Amino acid sequence: MPNPIYDRLFAPLIDMSSSLFLAPVDEAAISGTEFLAMVHRAAGALRARGVRAGDRVAVQVAKTPEALAVYGATAAVGAIFLPLNTAYTAAEVDYFVGDAAPALLLVDPARADSLVPIAAAHGAKLSTLGADGRGSFRDLCDAQTDVFAVEHRDDDDLVALLYTSGTTVRSKGAMLTHANLLSNAEALAREWRFTSHDVLLHALPIFHTHGLFVATNVALLSGASMLFLSGFDLDAILRSLPRATVLMGVPTFYTRLLEAPRFDRVLCERMRLFVSGSAPLLAETHVAFEARTGHRILERYGMTETNMNTTNPYDGERRAGTVGLPLPGVEVIVADPDTGAPLSAGETGVVEVRGPNVFKGYWRMPEKTREDFRDNGFFITGDLGCFSDDGYLTLVGRQKDLIITGGFNVYPKEVELLLDEQPGVLESAVIGVPHPDFGEAVVAVLVAQPGATLDLVAIDAVLREQLARYKQPKTLEIVPELPRNSMGKVQKNLLRQWFREGFKVDATENP
Ligand code: AMP
């Protein structure tokens, strides 16, 4: 029975007796064949928990091969994989579970107590899977056989639901089909020359499109091996580099590597490709990286809704400060934001995308979906960009005021709404300011009610409790009033200028 993602990414592992996951240091390696058996047992466990074709499986667990097996297992049962950022608080998870109505919520055992009532309130079952691979789900896997009858799915059926940000206000579930993911994995594997000889150094999270689909799907499709690190750990990266051929990272990875004196050409001898994306890579990082290693970082551009859209060429010029050329089969235009009419090279407009990579729409948001698609099928990304005469795309900003910090998206509105509820706060504005390590840092600007004195320590404590760490402002600033234009709109560009200067950053902090 056909099931495109399972058939192309997982079924071929049956013949991979070599390591799919290489042992980082002292752990046992896992062969492709063994991993496929894990996928089958996990699929059996999902079925045993009542998961059926079309159901959502929400997963908030540590990055492990077992967790990745749940992705394959979800595809095998014909269900829809919904990965959640491990930083989300219980209140945030509550929103996603309420919105997506998953049949099963899979969480870390340490979080089970706080999430059991949430799962129950939304009619989801709950199972656990820990960073050590243990938990009630694992016990259930162990009771299954290695054989699984895979569910029939078509190209156009959903296989994943990825939320575009962590907001409880506007977070939208992007519905991704088998064909969306496969077409993109095929294009990237070809463009980036992936083969079964590659060893991907995988240090990205697997709850986001970059680490889950760009990295993992491409590796699985090409029969490559992975050095699967639980996160970005500089020492582990430096130790692993001599065994790897490809690294995929966010710009922060590259600035961190450059800060390490031990990072040099010799460590990169086996490497053939460094890929960057999810946030702008500074041209100066590109230049410094080449000077240190002899490698030109290949920058690409994509988003949760579209998978990858453009990439710098593998063989041609990798142009610093640009995100390269449209992927084969993907149409990318820069259009007039009001009319959607394509603009000429050199003109700045909104980036729009059409192709097999583009998602099916927002989960249970038909109106929002209609708003974001043109009648001719182009998806309006909200990114602003400009093509060069020879077809390279440069991104110049975002239509909305989305903040991207350490590769993660923060919608200012979500933080502002929380700030506005705090005692003595009249209004607030949340902005991103340039940060050497995270790309942007979140800064909150507050206006007090007349006569009120703001308790910044208390406000900060509330933010820490309610928001994932990367969304928490690095600083809270008080101003007498917010600058507004004649239409009454807050001028965030002015605020950004005010707080760009003199803003102290702690570059040693983790995103
Ligand atoms: P996400 O959906 O989390 O992957 O975020 C997608 C957004 O990240 C895009 O709409 C862009 O604004 C931004 N983005 C992705 N790749 C790049 C890049 N190479 N340079 C600049 N921004 C990027």
XYZ file of C-alpha atoms and ligand atoms in Angstrom:
534
model
C 0.000 0.000 0.000
C 1.554 3.331 -0.945
C 2.533 5.767 1.760
C 4.945 8.271 0.155
C 6.920 9.463 3.190
C 7.210 6.003 4.674
C 8.054 4.401 1.326
C 10.792 6.846 0.362
C 12.362 7.793 3.686
C 11.877 4.830 5.981
C 11.196 1.590 4.049
C 14.632 1.638 2.284
C 16.322 1.458 5.702
C 15.562 -2.263 5.704
C 18.761 -2.744 3.669
C 20.941 -0.329 5.632
C 23.038 -2.572 7.837
C 25.518 0.257 8.362
C 24.947 2.970 10.951
C 22.141 5.452 10.394
C 22.968 7.049 13.729
C 26.680 6.982 14.393
C 27.648 6.670 18.019
C 28.645 10.167 19.204
C 31.116 8.917 21.786
C 30.266 5.985 23.991
C 26.724 5.095 22.977
C 25.969 2.219 20.655
C 25.383 3.066 17.016
C 22.012 2.277 15.452
C 21.869 0.736 11.994
C 19.214 1.658 9.452
C 17.653 -1.787 9.843
C 17.490 -1.421 13.620
C 15.993 2.040 13.314
C 13.291 0.770 10.964
C 12.395 -1.867 13.564
C 12.108 0.977 16.123
C 9.786 2.808 13.728
C 7.631 -0.299 13.349
C 7.411 -0.903 17.086
C 6.545 2.749 17.658
C 3.867 2.476 14.958
C 2.460 -0.564 16.763
C 2.497 1.412 20.007
C 0.651 4.325 18.381
C -2.015 1.963 17.115
C -2.238 0.359 20.550
C -2.924 3.852 21.949
C -5.785 4.198 19.504
C -4.100 6.464 16.932
C -5.774 6.114 13.529
C -5.158 7.540 10.055
C -5.723 11.303 10.007
C -5.253 11.708 13.787
C -2.708 14.146 15.140
C 0.166 12.947 17.317
C 1.567 15.832 19.375
C 5.113 15.294 20.561
C 7.062 17.371 23.074
C 10.091 15.256 23.870
C 13.881 15.458 23.888
C 15.772 14.920 20.662
C 16.666 11.231 20.447
C 16.564 8.517 17.770
C 13.470 7.190 19.605
C 11.765 10.560 19.138
C 12.614 10.565 15.443
C 11.215 7.039 15.181
C 7.865 8.476 16.311
C 7.892 10.717 13.218
C 8.329 7.654 10.978
C 5.771 5.730 13.014
C 3.213 8.518 12.718
C 3.635 8.493 8.941
C 3.328 4.701 8.916
C -0.033 4.762 10.734
C -1.236 7.480 8.338
C -1.427 10.056 11.117
C -0.160 13.646 11.328
C 3.043 14.451 13.216
C 2.872 17.561 15.393
C 6.228 18.357 16.997
C 6.294 20.945 19.777
C 9.185 23.068 20.949
C 10.555 21.553 24.146
C 10.721 25.064 25.637
C 6.947 25.535 25.549
C 5.334 25.971 28.953
C 2.270 24.010 30.013
C 0.103 27.038 29.146
C 1.534 27.076 25.640
C 1.115 23.329 25.163
C -2.496 23.770 26.274
C -3.119 26.053 23.295
C -1.656 23.634 20.755
C -3.450 20.616 22.172
C -6.703 22.580 22.209
C -6.236 23.756 18.646
C -4.968 20.553 17.045
C -7.019 18.082 19.128
C -4.423 15.295 18.914
C -5.354 11.708 19.719
C -2.099 11.352 21.641
C 0.224 13.730 23.472
C 3.708 12.308 23.949
C 5.778 14.123 26.597
C 8.833 13.837 28.780
C 8.081 11.850 31.967
C 9.231 14.844 34.044
C 6.448 16.968 32.554
C 3.699 14.387 32.742
C 2.176 15.712 35.978
C 1.614 19.188 34.623
C 0.391 17.962 31.223
C -1.951 15.126 32.243
C -4.816 17.548 33.048
C -4.249 19.391 29.757
C -4.397 16.193 27.716
C -7.489 15.084 29.622
C -9.225 18.432 29.137
C -8.862 18.125 25.372
C -9.642 14.432 25.104
C -6.083 13.352 24.228
C -4.318 10.316 25.646
C -0.886 10.913 27.169
C 2.228 8.755 27.006
C 5.804 9.483 28.034
C 9.195 9.231 26.384
C 12.301 10.553 28.123
C 15.674 11.786 26.955
C 17.045 8.397 28.061
C 14.589 6.674 25.712
C 12.451 5.402 28.615
C 8.831 5.999 29.526
C 5.381 4.497 29.140
C 5.564 4.830 25.363
C 8.826 2.931 25.248
C 7.324 0.168 27.393
C 4.510 -0.086 24.897
C 7.004 -0.166 21.992
C 8.851 -3.025 23.663
C 5.633 -5.039 23.675
C 5.223 -4.697 19.868
C 6.679 -6.757 17.019
C 9.161 -5.469 14.436
C 6.619 -5.928 11.654
C 3.990 -3.343 10.832
C 1.248 -3.139 8.194
C 1.664 0.401 6.877
C -1.417 2.522 6.225
C -2.235 3.682 2.686
C -1.699 7.423 2.127
C -1.728 9.587 -0.991
C 0.635 12.378 -2.014
C -1.884 14.993 -0.992
C -2.642 13.591 2.471
C -1.346 15.439 5.512
C 1.668 14.000 7.303
C 2.709 16.911 9.513
C 1.247 19.913 11.281
C 3.869 22.455 12.274
C 2.937 25.562 14.184
C 4.569 28.695 12.885
C 5.379 30.233 16.265
C 4.724 29.748 19.918
C 2.075 32.383 20.364
C -1.194 31.535 21.979
C -2.776 34.330 20.000
C -1.854 33.861 16.402
C 0.050 30.642 16.191
C -1.049 28.869 13.063
C -0.714 25.198 12.206
C 0.811 24.732 8.763
C -0.667 21.621 7.137
C 2.051 19.752 5.254
C 1.436 16.866 2.887
C 3.530 13.875 1.929
C 4.244 15.509 -1.438
C 5.250 18.819 0.156
C 7.954 17.175 2.229
C 9.132 14.657 -0.334
C 9.393 17.065 -3.248
C 11.518 19.377 -1.123
C 13.748 16.632 0.257
C 14.353 15.400 -3.287
C 15.212 18.868 -4.572
C 17.581 19.601 -1.674
C 19.313 16.226 -1.779
C 19.982 16.759 -5.475
C 21.031 20.402 -5.205
C 23.333 19.759 -2.263
C 24.732 16.522 -3.781
C 23.813 14.249 -0.886
C 24.860 10.584 -1.136
C 25.017 7.558 1.147
C 28.645 8.480 1.853
C 27.604 11.618 3.697
C 27.721 12.000 7.444
C 25.410 14.776 8.578
C 26.342 16.503 11.804
C 22.824 17.015 13.166
C 22.726 19.532 16.011
C 19.424 21.290 15.238
C 16.218 20.650 17.160
C 13.777 18.229 15.542
C 10.620 20.174 16.404
C 11.282 22.732 13.644
C 11.222 22.423 9.867
C 14.995 22.969 9.604
C 16.177 20.088 11.797
C 13.205 17.815 11.184
C 12.657 18.097 7.463
C 15.599 19.853 5.828
C 18.178 17.908 7.791
C 16.563 14.576 8.577
C 14.511 14.031 5.424
C 17.472 14.789 3.192
C 19.719 12.423 5.156
C 17.121 9.633 5.166
C 16.377 10.041 1.479
C 20.046 9.744 0.552
C 20.896 6.892 2.893
C 23.397 9.125 4.700
C 24.477 8.648 8.315
C 23.899 11.139 11.088
C 25.871 12.244 14.100
C 22.794 13.070 16.114
C 23.630 15.560 18.862
C 20.954 16.454 21.402
C 21.569 20.146 20.772
C 24.237 22.678 19.933
C 27.117 21.891 22.233
C 30.319 23.513 21.038
C 32.608 20.812 22.422
C 30.525 18.028 20.912
C 30.482 19.798 17.555
C 34.242 20.295 17.565
C 34.734 16.645 18.529
C 32.355 15.427 15.820
C 33.471 17.621 12.929
C 36.408 15.412 11.841
C 33.944 12.541 11.235
C 31.319 14.617 9.412
C 30.849 15.754 5.827
C 27.912 18.192 6.197
C 26.689 20.566 8.903
C 23.335 22.334 8.785
C 22.943 25.237 11.150
C 21.385 28.545 12.030
C 23.712 31.572 11.837
C 24.329 31.361 15.595
C 26.107 28.031 15.052
C 28.604 29.725 12.791
C 29.258 32.737 15.010
C 29.797 30.364 17.941
C 32.202 28.203 15.980
C 34.167 31.254 14.924
C 34.479 32.309 18.561
C 36.251 29.029 19.347
C 39.997 29.309 18.718
C 40.168 25.517 18.306
C 37.882 25.673 15.268
C 40.154 25.488 12.247
C 40.774 24.098 8.778
C 42.143 20.788 10.044
C 38.925 19.989 11.932
C 36.987 20.566 8.702
C 39.137 18.369 6.478
C 36.402 15.827 5.787
C 33.659 18.446 5.538
C 32.237 19.195 2.115
C 29.311 21.488 2.981
C 28.140 23.969 5.615
C 24.506 25.096 5.222
C 22.915 28.065 6.982
C 19.327 29.217 7.219
C 16.297 30.161 9.358
C 17.682 33.657 9.977
C 19.953 36.064 8.147
C 23.614 35.139 8.019
C 25.720 38.265 8.251
C 27.978 38.773 5.265
C 30.855 39.315 7.716
C 30.274 35.848 9.198
C 30.387 34.392 5.696
C 33.704 36.095 4.997
C 35.265 35.240 8.372
C 34.187 31.618 7.990
C 35.837 31.286 4.620
C 39.018 32.867 5.923
C 39.144 30.397 8.817
C 38.102 27.186 7.063
C 38.343 27.692 3.326
C 34.601 26.862 3.081
C 31.939 29.199 1.753
C 28.776 28.702 3.796
C 25.813 27.855 1.576
C 22.821 29.956 2.655
C 19.276 28.895 1.866
C 15.849 30.340 2.603
C 12.606 28.726 3.577
C 9.855 28.695 6.119
C 7.549 26.297 7.937
C 4.751 26.802 5.400
C 6.816 26.297 2.268
C 9.782 24.149 3.224
C 12.801 25.501 1.342
C 12.366 28.003 -1.481
C 15.801 29.172 -2.539
C 19.381 28.089 -2.112
C 22.768 29.343 -3.100
C 24.283 27.009 -5.678
C 26.492 24.086 -4.751
C 28.797 24.586 -7.707
C 28.226 28.187 -8.718
C 28.775 31.365 -6.749
C 27.607 31.327 -3.114
C 26.897 34.994 -2.715
C 27.184 36.356 0.830
C 24.155 38.295 2.022
C 21.827 36.558 -0.451
C 19.676 33.456 -0.097
C 20.461 32.309 -3.627
C 18.262 31.076 -6.453
C 14.835 29.400 -6.517
C 14.995 25.614 -6.122
C 14.152 23.661 -9.270
C 10.376 23.219 -9.486
C 9.706 26.129 -7.102
C 8.469 29.453 -8.449
C 9.610 32.454 -6.411
C 8.599 35.991 -7.301
C 9.009 39.380 -5.679
C 5.633 41.040 -5.984
C 3.854 44.281 -5.299
C 2.373 43.688 -1.825
C -0.956 45.240 -2.793
C -1.576 43.727 -6.209
C 0.649 40.657 -6.347
C 2.049 41.827 -9.701
C 5.618 40.605 -10.188
C 8.269 43.311 -9.827
C 11.471 43.630 -11.808
C 14.965 42.795 -10.617
C 16.237 45.488 -8.281
C 12.764 46.305 -6.950
C 11.823 45.387 -3.388
C 8.520 43.718 -2.675
C 6.958 40.779 -0.933
C 8.333 37.326 -1.656
C 5.708 34.923 -2.995
C 6.077 31.215 -3.642
C 4.252 28.542 -5.644
C 5.201 24.903 -6.076
C 4.879 21.355 -4.749
C 6.661 22.461 -1.572
C 3.951 24.916 -0.521
C 1.673 23.798 2.319
C -2.029 23.061 2.022
C -3.200 25.847 4.307
C -3.547 26.736 7.973
C -5.207 24.219 10.233
C -8.808 25.195 10.855
C -8.166 28.738 9.578
C -9.743 28.870 6.119
C -9.963 32.653 6.151
C -6.344 33.174 7.113
C -5.402 30.659 4.424
C -7.400 32.563 1.805
C -5.781 35.832 2.883
C -2.275 34.465 2.463
C -2.745 32.944 -0.983
C -3.245 34.839 -4.227
C -5.912 33.619 -6.631
C -3.139 32.340 -8.911
C -1.900 30.011 -6.166
C 1.104 31.999 -4.957
C 1.650 31.989 -1.186
C 2.480 35.387 0.288
C 5.424 34.746 2.593
C 5.448 38.123 4.360
C 9.185 38.403 3.730
C 10.421 41.393 1.820
C 13.056 40.827 -0.815
C 14.662 41.824 -4.037
C 16.104 39.848 -6.966
C 19.410 40.727 -8.592
C 19.677 40.822 -12.380
C 21.149 37.346 -12.344
C 18.399 35.873 -10.159
C 19.829 35.894 -6.621
C 17.296 36.764 -3.920
C 18.195 39.092 -1.061
C 15.832 39.355 1.913
C 15.536 42.837 3.337
C 13.129 42.459 6.190
C 9.797 41.139 7.236
C 6.477 42.652 6.502
C 5.263 42.107 9.973
C 7.398 42.691 12.984
C 8.287 39.130 13.628
C 11.420 38.800 15.745
C 13.814 35.941 15.035
C 16.119 35.203 17.925
C 18.571 32.315 17.734
C 16.545 30.910 14.823
C 13.249 30.957 16.765
C 10.319 33.193 15.914
C 8.829 35.530 18.477
C 5.643 37.394 17.659
C 5.798 40.694 19.563
C 2.050 40.694 20.049
C 2.090 37.687 22.306
C 4.606 39.247 24.676
C 2.868 42.638 24.486
C -0.487 41.177 25.461
C 1.060 39.603 28.542
C 2.897 42.817 29.457
C -0.249 44.894 29.091
C -1.954 42.740 31.727
C 0.665 43.538 34.355
C -0.154 45.947 37.195
C 0.600 49.566 36.348
C 1.316 48.933 32.637
C -0.478 51.279 30.266
C 0.900 49.874 27.046
C 3.906 48.125 25.617
C 5.817 47.455 22.443
C 8.105 44.513 21.853
C 10.844 44.828 19.283
C 13.874 42.960 18.025
C 17.246 44.654 18.114
C 20.400 43.344 16.438
C 22.293 40.896 18.607
C 25.700 39.528 17.630
C 24.879 36.006 18.681
C 21.120 35.503 18.342
C 20.619 37.679 15.261
C 17.979 39.604 17.159
C 17.248 40.024 20.864
C 13.799 40.654 22.297
C 13.411 44.055 23.991
C 10.220 45.133 25.754
C 9.340 48.821 25.957
C 6.784 49.780 28.616
C 4.686 52.829 29.366
C 3.377 53.186 32.931
C -0.143 54.262 33.797
C -0.202 57.828 35.121
C 1.055 57.867 38.682
C 2.064 54.201 38.667
C 5.546 52.869 39.385
C 6.386 49.704 37.483
C 7.868 46.764 39.375
C 10.168 45.404 36.665
C 11.361 42.504 38.802
C 7.799 41.284 39.326
C 6.962 41.742 35.636
C 10.084 39.858 34.617
C 9.134 37.006 36.949
C 5.722 36.680 35.286
C 7.318 36.594 31.836
C 9.709 33.877 32.956
C 6.862 31.764 34.204
C 4.587 32.243 31.208
C 6.922 32.324 28.234
C 9.440 29.982 26.674
C 12.916 31.248 27.373
C 13.682 32.484 23.888
C 10.603 34.717 23.955
C 11.536 36.395 27.211
C 12.770 39.952 26.703
C 16.470 40.406 27.345
C 15.638 43.775 28.850
C 12.595 45.801 29.956
C 12.760 49.519 29.200
C 10.413 52.259 30.418
C 9.533 55.253 28.219
C 7.059 58.111 28.895
C 5.107 57.369 25.706
C 5.351 55.278 22.543
C 6.155 57.103 19.297
C 3.172 57.046 16.923
C 2.611 58.130 13.353
C -0.300 60.238 12.185
C -2.414 57.125 11.779
C -1.859 56.274 15.419
C 0.411 53.303 14.632
C 3.350 52.683 16.951
C 6.567 53.389 15.062
C 8.603 50.369 15.940
C 11.373 51.445 13.599
C 12.006 54.430 15.884
C 11.994 52.242 18.959
C 14.499 49.946 17.294
C 16.780 52.901 16.671
C 16.481 54.126 20.239
C 17.333 50.795 21.774
C 19.890 49.615 19.240
C 22.449 51.878 20.887
C 23.609 51.159 24.381
C 21.762 47.855 24.627
C 23.883 45.455 26.596
C 23.916 41.840 25.460
C 25.113 38.729 27.135
C 26.673 36.772 24.288
C 27.376 33.743 26.470
C 23.721 32.978 27.044
C 22.050 30.081 25.240
C 19.149 30.767 22.881
P 10.300 29.466 10.173
O 8.903 29.262 9.703
O 10.447 29.350 11.640
O 11.251 28.576 9.455
O 10.703 30.969 9.846
C 10.648 31.391 8.527
C 11.209 32.756 8.387
O 12.591 32.774 8.712
C 11.154 33.233 6.958
O 9.888 33.720 6.605
C 12.244 34.285 6.941
O 11.742 35.505 7.442
C 13.262 33.737 7.917
N 14.374 33.098 7.225
C 14.540 31.826 6.878
N 15.715 31.628 6.250
C 16.304 32.837 6.187
C 17.541 33.318 5.665
N 18.412 32.514 5.093
N 17.792 34.643 5.789
C 16.923 35.475 6.377
N 15.762 35.083 6.904
C 15.451 33.788 6.811
